[in-house]
Coordinates of C-alpha atoms in Angstrom, one line a residue:
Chain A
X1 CA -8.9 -35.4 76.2
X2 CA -9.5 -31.7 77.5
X3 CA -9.5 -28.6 76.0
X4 CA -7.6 -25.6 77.9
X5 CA -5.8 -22.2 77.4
X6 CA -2.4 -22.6 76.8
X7 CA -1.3 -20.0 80.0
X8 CA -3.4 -23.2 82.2
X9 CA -1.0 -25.5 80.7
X10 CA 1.7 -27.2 83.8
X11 CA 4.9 -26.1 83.2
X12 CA 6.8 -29.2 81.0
X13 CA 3.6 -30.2 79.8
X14 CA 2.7 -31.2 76.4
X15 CA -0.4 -30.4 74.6
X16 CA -1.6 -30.0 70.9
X17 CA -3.2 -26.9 69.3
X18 CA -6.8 -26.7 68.4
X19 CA -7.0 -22.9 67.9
X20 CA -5.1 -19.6 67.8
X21 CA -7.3 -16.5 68.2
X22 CA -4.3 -13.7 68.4
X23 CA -3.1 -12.1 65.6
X24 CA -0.2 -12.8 64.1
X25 CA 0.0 -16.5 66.8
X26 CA -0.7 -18.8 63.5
X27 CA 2.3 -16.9 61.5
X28 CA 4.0 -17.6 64.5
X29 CA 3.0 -21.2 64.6
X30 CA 0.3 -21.8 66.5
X31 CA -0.9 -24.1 63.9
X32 CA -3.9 -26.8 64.6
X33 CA -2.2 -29.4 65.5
X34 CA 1.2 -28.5 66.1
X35 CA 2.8 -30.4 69.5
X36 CA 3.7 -27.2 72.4
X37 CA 5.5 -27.8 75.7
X38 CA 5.2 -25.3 78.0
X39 CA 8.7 -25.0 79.1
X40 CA 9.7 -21.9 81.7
X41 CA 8.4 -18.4 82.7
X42 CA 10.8 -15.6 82.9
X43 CA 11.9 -14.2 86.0
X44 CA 8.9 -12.3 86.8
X45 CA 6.5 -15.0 86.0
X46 CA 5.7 -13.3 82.2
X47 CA 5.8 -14.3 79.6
X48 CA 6.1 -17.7 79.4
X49 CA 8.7 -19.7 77.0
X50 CA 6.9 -22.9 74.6
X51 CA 8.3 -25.1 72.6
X52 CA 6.5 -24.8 69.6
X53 CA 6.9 -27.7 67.1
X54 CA 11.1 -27.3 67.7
X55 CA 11.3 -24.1 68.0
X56 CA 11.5 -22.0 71.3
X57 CA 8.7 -18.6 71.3
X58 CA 8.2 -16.6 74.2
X59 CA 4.5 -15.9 74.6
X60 CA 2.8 -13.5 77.0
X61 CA 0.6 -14.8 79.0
X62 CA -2.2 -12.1 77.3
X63 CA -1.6 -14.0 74.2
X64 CA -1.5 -17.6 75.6
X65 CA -5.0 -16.9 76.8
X66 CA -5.9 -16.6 73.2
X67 CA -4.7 -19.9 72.2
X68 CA -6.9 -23.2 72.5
X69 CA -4.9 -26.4 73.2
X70 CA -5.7 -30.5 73.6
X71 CA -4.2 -32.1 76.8
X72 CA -4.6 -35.7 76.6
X73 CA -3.5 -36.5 80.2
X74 CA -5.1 -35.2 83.5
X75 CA -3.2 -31.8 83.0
X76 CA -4.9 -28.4 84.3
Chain B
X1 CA 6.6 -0.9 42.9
X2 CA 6.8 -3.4 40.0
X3 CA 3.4 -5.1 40.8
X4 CA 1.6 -4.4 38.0
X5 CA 4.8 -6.1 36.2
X6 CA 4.6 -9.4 34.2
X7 CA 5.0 -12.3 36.6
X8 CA 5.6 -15.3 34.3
X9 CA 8.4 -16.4 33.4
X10 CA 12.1 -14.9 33.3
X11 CA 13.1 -11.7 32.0
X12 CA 16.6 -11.1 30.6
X13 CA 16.6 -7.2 31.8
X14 CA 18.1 -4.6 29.7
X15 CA 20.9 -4.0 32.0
X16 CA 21.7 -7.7 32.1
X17 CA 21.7 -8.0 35.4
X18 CA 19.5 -11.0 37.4
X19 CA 17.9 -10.5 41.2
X20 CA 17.8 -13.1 43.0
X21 CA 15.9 -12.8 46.7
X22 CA 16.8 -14.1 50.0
X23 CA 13.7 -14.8 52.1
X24 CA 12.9 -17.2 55.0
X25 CA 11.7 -16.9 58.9
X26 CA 13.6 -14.9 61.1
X27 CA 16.7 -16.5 62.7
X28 CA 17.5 -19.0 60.0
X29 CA 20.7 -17.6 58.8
X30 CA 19.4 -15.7 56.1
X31 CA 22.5 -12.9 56.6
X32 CA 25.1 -15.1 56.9
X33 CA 24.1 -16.5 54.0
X34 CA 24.2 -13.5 52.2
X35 CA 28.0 -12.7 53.1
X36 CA 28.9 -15.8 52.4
X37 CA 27.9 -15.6 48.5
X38 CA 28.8 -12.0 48.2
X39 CA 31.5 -11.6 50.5
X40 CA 30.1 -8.7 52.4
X41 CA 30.0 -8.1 55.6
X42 CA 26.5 -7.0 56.3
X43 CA 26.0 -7.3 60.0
X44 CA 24.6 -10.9 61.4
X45 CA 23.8 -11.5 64.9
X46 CA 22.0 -14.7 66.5
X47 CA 18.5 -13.1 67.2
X48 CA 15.5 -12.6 65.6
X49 CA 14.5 -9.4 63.5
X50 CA 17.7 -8.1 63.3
X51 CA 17.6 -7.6 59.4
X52 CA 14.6 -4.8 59.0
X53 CA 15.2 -4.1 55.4
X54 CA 16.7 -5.1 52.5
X55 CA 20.7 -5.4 51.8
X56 CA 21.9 -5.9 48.5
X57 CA 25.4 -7.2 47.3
X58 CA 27.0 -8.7 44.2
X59 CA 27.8 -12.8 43.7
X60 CA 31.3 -13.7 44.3
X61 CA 32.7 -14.7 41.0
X62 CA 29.2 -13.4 39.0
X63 CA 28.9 -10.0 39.5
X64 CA 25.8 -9.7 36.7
X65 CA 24.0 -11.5 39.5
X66 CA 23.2 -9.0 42.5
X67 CA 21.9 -10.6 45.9
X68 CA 19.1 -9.1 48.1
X69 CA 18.5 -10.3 51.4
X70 CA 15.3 -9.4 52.8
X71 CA 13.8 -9.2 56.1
X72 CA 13.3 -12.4 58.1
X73 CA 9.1 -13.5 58.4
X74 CA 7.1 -16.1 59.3
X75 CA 4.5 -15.6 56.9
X76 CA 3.9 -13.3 53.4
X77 CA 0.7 -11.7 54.8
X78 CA 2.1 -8.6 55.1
X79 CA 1.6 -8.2 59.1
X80 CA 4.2 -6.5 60.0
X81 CA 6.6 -3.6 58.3
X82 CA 8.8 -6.6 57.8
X83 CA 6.6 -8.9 55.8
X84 CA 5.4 -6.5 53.6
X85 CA 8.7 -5.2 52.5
X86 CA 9.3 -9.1 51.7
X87 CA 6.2 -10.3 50.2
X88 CA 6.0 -7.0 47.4
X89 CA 9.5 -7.8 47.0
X90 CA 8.3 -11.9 45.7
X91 CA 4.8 -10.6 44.3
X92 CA 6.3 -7.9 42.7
X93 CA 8.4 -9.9 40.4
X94 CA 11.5 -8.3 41.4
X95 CA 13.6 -11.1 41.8
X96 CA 14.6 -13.6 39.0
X97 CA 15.0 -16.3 41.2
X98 CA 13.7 -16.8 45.2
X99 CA 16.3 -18.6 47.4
X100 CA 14.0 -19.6 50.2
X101 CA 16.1 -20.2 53.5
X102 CA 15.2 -23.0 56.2
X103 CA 16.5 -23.9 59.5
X104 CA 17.2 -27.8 59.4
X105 CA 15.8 -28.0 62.6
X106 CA 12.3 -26.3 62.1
X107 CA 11.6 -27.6 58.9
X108 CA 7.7 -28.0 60.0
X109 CA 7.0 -23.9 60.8
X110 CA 9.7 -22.8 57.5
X111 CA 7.7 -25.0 55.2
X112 CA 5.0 -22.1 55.7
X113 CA 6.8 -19.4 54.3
X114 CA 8.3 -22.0 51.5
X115 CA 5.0 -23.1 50.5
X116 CA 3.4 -19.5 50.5
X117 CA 6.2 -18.2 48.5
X118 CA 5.7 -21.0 45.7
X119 CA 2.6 -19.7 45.4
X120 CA 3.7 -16.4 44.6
X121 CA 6.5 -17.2 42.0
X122 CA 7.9 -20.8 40.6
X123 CA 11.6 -19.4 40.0
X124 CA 12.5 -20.6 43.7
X125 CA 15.5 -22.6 45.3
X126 CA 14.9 -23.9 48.7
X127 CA 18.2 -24.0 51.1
X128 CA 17.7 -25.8 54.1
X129 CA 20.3 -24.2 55.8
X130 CA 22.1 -24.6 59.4
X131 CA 22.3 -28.9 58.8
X132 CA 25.2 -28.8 60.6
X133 CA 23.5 -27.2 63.9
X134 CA 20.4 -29.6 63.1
X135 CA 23.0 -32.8 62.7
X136 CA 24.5 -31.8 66.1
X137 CA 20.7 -32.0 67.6
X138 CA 20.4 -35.3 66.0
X139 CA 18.1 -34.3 62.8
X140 CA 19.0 -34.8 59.5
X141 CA 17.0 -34.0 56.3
X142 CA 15.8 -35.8 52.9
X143 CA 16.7 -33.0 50.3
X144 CA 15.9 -35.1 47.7
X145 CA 12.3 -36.1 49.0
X146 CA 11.8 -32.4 49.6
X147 CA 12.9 -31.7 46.2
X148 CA 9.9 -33.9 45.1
X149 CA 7.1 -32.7 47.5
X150 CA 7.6 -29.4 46.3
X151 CA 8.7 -29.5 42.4
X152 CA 11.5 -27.0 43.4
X153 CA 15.3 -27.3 43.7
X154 CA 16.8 -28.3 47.6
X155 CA 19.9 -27.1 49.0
X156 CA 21.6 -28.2 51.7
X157 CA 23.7 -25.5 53.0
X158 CA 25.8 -24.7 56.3
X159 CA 26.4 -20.9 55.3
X160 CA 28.9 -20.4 58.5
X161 CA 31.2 -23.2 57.8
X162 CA 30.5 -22.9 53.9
X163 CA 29.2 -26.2 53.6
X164 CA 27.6 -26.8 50.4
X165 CA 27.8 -22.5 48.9
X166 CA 29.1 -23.7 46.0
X167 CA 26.8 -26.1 44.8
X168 CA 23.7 -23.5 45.5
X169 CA 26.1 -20.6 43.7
X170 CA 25.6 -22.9 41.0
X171 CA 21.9 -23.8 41.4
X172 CA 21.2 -20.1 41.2
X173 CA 23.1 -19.3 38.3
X174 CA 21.9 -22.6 36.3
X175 CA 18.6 -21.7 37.3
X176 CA 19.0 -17.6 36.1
X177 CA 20.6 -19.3 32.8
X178 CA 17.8 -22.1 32.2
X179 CA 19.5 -25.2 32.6
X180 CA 17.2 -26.3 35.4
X181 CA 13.9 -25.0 33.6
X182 CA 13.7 -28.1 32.1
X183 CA 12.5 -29.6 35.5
X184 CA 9.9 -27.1 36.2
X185 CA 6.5 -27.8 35.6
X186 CA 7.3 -31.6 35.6
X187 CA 6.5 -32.7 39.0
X188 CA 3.1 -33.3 39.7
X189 CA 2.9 -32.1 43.3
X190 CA 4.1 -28.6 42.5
X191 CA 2.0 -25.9 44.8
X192 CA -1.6 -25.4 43.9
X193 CA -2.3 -21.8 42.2
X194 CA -5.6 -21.4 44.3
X195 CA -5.5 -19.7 47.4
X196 CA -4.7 -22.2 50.5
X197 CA -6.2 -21.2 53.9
X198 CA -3.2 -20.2 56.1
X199 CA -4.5 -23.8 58.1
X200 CA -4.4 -26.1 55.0
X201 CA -1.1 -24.8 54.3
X202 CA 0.0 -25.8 57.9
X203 CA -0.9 -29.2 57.7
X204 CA 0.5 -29.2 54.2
X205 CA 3.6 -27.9 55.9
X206 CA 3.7 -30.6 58.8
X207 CA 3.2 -33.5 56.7
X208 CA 6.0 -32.4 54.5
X209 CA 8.3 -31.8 57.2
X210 CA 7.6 -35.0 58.8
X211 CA 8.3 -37.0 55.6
X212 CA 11.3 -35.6 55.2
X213 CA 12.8 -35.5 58.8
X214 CA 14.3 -38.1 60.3
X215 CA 15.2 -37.5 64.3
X216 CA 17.4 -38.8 66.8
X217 CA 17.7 -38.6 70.5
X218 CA 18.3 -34.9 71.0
X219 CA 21.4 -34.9 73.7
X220 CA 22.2 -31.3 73.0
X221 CA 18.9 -29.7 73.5
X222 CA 18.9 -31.2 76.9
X223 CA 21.2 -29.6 77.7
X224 CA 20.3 -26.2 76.1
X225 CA 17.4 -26.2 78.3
X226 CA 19.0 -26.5 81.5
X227 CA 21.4 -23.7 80.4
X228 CA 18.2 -21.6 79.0
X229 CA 17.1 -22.4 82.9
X230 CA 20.2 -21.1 84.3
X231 CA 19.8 -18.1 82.4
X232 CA 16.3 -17.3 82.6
X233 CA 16.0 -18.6 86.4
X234 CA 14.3 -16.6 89.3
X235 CA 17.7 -15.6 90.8
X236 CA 20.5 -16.4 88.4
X237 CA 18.8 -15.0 85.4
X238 CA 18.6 -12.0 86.6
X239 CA 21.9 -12.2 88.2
X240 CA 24.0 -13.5 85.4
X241 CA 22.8 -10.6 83.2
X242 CA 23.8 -8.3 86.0
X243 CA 27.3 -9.9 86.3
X244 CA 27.5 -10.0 82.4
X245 CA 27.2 -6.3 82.1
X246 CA 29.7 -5.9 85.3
X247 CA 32.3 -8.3 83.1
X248 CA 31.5 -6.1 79.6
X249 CA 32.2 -3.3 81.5
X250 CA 35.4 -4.1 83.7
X251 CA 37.1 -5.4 80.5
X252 CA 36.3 -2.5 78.9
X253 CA 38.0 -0.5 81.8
X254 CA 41.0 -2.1 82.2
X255 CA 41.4 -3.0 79.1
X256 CA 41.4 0.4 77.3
X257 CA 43.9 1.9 79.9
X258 CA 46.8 -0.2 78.2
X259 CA 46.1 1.0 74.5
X260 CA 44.9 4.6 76.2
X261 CA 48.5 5.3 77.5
X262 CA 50.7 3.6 74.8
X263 CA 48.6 5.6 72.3
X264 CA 49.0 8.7 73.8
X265 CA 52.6 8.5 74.4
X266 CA 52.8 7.9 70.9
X267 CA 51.1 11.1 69.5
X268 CA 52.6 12.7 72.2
X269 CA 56.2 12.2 70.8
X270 CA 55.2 12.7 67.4
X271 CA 53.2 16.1 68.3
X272 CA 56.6 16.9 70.1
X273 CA 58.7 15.8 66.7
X274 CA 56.5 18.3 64.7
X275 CA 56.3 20.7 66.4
X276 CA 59.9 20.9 66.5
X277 CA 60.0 20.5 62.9
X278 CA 57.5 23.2 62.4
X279 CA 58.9 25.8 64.3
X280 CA 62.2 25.6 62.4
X281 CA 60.5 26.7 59.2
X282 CA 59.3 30.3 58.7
X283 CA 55.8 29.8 59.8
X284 CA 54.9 32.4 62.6
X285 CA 54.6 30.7 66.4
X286 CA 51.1 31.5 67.2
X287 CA 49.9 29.4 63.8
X288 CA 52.6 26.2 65.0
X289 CA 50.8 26.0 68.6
X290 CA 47.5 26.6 66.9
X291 CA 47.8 23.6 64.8
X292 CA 50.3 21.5 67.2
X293 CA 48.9 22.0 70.5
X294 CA 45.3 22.8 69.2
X295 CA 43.7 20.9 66.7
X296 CA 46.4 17.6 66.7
X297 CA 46.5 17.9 70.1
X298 CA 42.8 17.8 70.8
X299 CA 42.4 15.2 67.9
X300 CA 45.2 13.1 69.8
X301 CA 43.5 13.5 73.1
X302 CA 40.1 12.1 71.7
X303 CA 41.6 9.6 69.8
X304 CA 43.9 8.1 72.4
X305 CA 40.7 8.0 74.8
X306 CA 37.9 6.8 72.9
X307 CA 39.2 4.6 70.5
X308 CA 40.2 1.8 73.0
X309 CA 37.5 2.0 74.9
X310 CA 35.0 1.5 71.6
X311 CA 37.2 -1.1 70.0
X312 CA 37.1 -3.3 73.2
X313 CA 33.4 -3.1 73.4
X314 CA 32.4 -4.0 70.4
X315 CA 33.6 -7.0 69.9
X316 CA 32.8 -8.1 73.0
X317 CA 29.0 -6.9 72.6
X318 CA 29.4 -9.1 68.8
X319 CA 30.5 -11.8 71.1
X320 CA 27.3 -11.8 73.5
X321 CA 24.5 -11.4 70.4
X322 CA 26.2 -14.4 68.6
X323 CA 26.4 -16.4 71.7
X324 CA 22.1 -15.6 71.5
X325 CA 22.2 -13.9 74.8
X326 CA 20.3 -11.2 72.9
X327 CA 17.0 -13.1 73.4
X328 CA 17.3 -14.1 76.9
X329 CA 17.8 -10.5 78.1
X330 CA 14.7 -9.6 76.1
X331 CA 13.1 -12.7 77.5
X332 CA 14.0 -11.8 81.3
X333 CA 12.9 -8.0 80.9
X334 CA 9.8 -8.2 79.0
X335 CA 7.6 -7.7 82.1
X336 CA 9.3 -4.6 83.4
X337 CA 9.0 -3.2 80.1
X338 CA 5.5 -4.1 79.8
X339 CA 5.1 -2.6 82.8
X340 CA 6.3 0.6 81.4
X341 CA 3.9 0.2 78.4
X342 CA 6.7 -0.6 76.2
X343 CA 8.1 -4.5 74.8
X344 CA 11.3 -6.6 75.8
X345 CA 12.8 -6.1 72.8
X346 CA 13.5 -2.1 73.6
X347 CA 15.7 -4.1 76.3
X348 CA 17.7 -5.3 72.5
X349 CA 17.6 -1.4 71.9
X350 CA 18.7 -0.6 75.4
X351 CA 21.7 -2.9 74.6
X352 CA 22.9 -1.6 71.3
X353 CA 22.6 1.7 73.4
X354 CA 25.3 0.8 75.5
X355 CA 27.7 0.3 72.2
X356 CA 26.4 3.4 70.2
X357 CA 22.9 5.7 70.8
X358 CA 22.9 6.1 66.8
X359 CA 22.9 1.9 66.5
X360 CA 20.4 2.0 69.3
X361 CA 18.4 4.6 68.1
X362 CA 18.6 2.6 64.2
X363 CA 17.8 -0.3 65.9
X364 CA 14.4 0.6 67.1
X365 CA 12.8 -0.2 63.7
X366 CA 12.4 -4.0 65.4
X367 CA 9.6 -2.8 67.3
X368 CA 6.2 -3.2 65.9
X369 CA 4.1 -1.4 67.7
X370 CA 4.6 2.8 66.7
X371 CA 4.3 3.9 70.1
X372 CA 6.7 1.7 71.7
X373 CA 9.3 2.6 68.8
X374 CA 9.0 6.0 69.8
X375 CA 9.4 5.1 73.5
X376 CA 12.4 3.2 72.7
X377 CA 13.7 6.1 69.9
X378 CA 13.6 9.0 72.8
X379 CA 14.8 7.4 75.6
X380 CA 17.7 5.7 73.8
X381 CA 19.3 8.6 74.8
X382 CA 19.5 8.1 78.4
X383 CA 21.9 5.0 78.3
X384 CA 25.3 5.8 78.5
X385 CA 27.1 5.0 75.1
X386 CA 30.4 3.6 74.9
X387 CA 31.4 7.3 73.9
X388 CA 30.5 9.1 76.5
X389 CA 32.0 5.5 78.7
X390 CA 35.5 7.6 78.5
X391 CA 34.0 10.7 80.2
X392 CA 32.5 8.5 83.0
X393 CA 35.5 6.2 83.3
X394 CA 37.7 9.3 83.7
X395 CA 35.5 11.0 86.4
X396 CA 34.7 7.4 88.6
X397 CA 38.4 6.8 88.4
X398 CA 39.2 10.1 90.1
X399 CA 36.0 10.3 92.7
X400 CA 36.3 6.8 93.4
X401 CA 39.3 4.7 92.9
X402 CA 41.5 5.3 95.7
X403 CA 42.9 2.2 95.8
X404 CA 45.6 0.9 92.9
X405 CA 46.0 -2.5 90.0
X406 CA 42.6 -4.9 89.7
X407 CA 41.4 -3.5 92.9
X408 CA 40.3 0.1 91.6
X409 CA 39.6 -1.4 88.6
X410 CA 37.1 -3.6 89.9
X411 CA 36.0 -0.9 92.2
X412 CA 35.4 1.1 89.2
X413 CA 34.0 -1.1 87.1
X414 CA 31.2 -1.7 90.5
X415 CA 30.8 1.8 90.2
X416 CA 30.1 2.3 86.4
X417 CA 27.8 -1.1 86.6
X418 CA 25.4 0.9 88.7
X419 CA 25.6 3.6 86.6
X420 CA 24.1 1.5 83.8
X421 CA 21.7 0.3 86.1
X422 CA 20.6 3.9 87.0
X423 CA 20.1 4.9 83.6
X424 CA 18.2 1.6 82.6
X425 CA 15.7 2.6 85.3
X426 CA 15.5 5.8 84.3
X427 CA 15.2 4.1 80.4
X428 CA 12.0 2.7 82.5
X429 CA 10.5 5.3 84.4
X430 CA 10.7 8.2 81.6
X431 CA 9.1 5.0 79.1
X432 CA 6.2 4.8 81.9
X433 CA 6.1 8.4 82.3
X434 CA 5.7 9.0 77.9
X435 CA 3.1 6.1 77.6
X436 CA 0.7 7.4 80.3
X437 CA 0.9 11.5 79.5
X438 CA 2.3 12.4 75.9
X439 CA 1.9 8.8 74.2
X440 CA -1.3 7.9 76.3
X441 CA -3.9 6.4 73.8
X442 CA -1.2 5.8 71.2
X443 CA -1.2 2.3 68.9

């Protein structure tokens, strides 16, 4: 188990939330706990899109520094 | 606003007519919904924040009962413009009864706003809407074990195909008329009245929703992701949004020059016809032309060029936000419009631009931040709209269509594609130029 920023996360990785320090990211749903997978960066590399406990958010990678995460594997 | 208004219990108002609230996250339907009981037409579109403020409308079949849809948000602490319209429209004891909308498929982030809103009012109704779209993902929901985890009415609804309308029509008006009072208050895990932390309520949340989910192997998603790859992708994002625009705008073109022609041929004879008519009575000559070749004429002209043009593009540009193109584009643009020290959703205004400046120009209230709605407000402007399309078609038919059929109309519609482009860097640089000079500093 490691904790990283979400932006460090590989892309198709999954990890779990520990903490969301943006504004608005926990309304959002950036819960603790909730299961993200990175999934793909737009065309010019920002922002990046997550899979956020089923739903699909685009975050920026400004943001996704904000947000703590758990990797369980050898990620990062 | 109402809040210093009595919150318990329901009031028969003097004017005998009941509110009852649509709320719920953004994207979940919430619009759709909201024609489909009151059979209006308020505009829906597959993206999220498209509904900025609060549409009301009548039940089908009750019309004491009026219907007010409010903004889509994720949470009730009043963050955004949004939120706060929505959370002193629950607090404020304004409606009679809450509908709260869910996507099927999300169940685990809509629980927050579901939860939060019990806590503000017990006259609720919870739709888990879209079970159709979650059954084709392979997730179906418990209604009835949701029912009990949250001491509140579930309803599952498909508002586009109708699926299950009338039985929440129903719900609402049995609830408005007391016959489901009885099973208030009786279920012991109702919403606590203390103050959650937004973190208890999220677990909360999650261990509902994973109670009452039940998954299966999601084939469709799969394959949603490899097409949200194709159209976000290096190369053929970037160039499927360019061909997309090219496509929008050739069928435009060639379209319109069918129902151009037969509609002016057709005021033409009937100018002709009256006039002819006209001039037999005693009226004096110079007033005949005035009105004939003047005014009808003109009118005929503009007609018989613009209308076409608009009432091709429109559907077509319906077409592309309910296919959830919307999104993407905003997705693939956000950089360059950071860049510019503005958001990708002024790429959504940008768009709307392209059908009408005053829709594009309306349509800036999505953007949060003040400056970068004012970006997006002034330079709305300087994307073509589809009614100055006519004035541009016309001139890059005559400077650069030589050749005749599909040919110059693909030639054209090459030429009026890099128009658009033009003027969406020109969107960008005069967005750069306002955020470091006039705007600089700005929120």
């Amino acid at each position: 188990m490691k904790k990283i920023k979400l932006n460090e996360l590989l892309p198709y990785a999954a990890a779990t939330v520990v903490s969301a320090a943006g504004e608005g990211l926990e309304t959002m749903g950036f819960t603790e706990g909730v299961r993200v997978v990175r999934l793909y960066d737009a065309p010019c590399g920002d922002p990046t899109a997550y899979d956020v406990g089923g739903t699909v958010i685009a975050v920026r990678g400004s943001d996704a520094e904000k947000i703590t995460v758990m990797v369980s594997g050898v990620w990062a | 606003m109402g809040l210093t208004r009595e919150r318990e219990g329901r009031r028969v108002k003097k004017t005998g007519v009941y509110k009852v609230a649509l709320v719920g996250n953004p994207n979940v339907g919430k619009s759709t919904l909201f024609n489909a009981l009151t059979g209006l037409s308020r505009h829906t579109g597959n993206w999220t924040g498209k509904t900025v403020d609060i549409g009301f409308g009548r039940l089908k079949g009750a019309k004491e009962i009026s219907i007010c849809d409010l903004p889509g948000c994720c949470s009730l602490s009043a963050l955004s413009p949004e939120e706060r319209i929505a959370s002193e429209f629950i607090s404020g004891g304004d409606a009679d009864v809450t509908v709260i909308v869910c996507d099927a498929s999300a169940l685990r982030r809509n629980l927050v706003l579901v939860l939060e809103t019990l806590e503000l009012t017990e006259n609720a109704i919870v739709c888990v809407n879209l079970v159709d779209e979650a059954a084709r993902r392979g997730i179906s929901v418990d209604a009835e074990a949701l029912s009990a985890k949250l001491g509140v009415p579930v309803f599952k609804t498909s508002a586009a195909s109708g699926k299950g309308l009338e039985t929440l029509k129903n719900a609402i008006i049995g609830t408005l008329t007391g016959e489901n009072r009885l099973e208030k208050g009786r279920n012991g895990n109702a919403a606590p009245r203390c103050a959650e932390t937004s973190r208890e309520r999220a677990a909360r949340a999650a261990g509902i929703a994973e109670a009452v989910t039940t998954r299966d192997a999601d084939v469709r998603g799969a394959f949603m992701l490899k097409l949200d790859r194709f159209l976000t992708g290096k190369v053929t994002g970037r160039f499927t949004m360019l061909l997309l625009l090219a496509l929008v705008l050739f069928i435009t073109m060639v379209g319109a020059n069918y129902p151009s022609a037969l509609l002016s041929r057709l005021f033409g004879s009937g100018l002709r016809g009256l006039k002819g008519l006209l001039e037999t009575t005693a009226l004096p000559k110079p007033a005949v032309g005035a009105l004939c070749d003047g005014v009808l004429g003109t009118l005929a002209t503009v007609i018989s060029v613009m209308l076409p043009p608009v009432a091709i593009f429109f559907p077509m540009f319906t077409l592309l936000e309910d296919l959830g193109l919307l999104p993407r584009i905003a997705f693939n643009s956000d950089r360059c419009f950071a860049r510019c020290g503005s958001c990708g959703r002024q790429a959504l205004t940008c768009c709307m631009g392209f059908g009408c400046s005053a829709a594009g120009v309306v349509g800036c209230r999505i953007i949060a931040s003040p400056r970068e709605r004012l970006i997006a407000t002034v330079t709305n402007s300087l994307v073509p709209c589809n009614g100055r399309f006519p004035a541009l078609i016309a001139l890059t038919t005559l400077f650069f269509a030589n050749g005749a059929g599909l040919l110059s109309g693909l030639e054209s519609a090459a030429v009026m594609t890099s128009l658009a482009v033009i003027s969406v860097a020109a969107t960008l640089l005069f967005s750069k130029l306002l955020s470091t000079t006039l705007l600089r500093g700005e929120p």
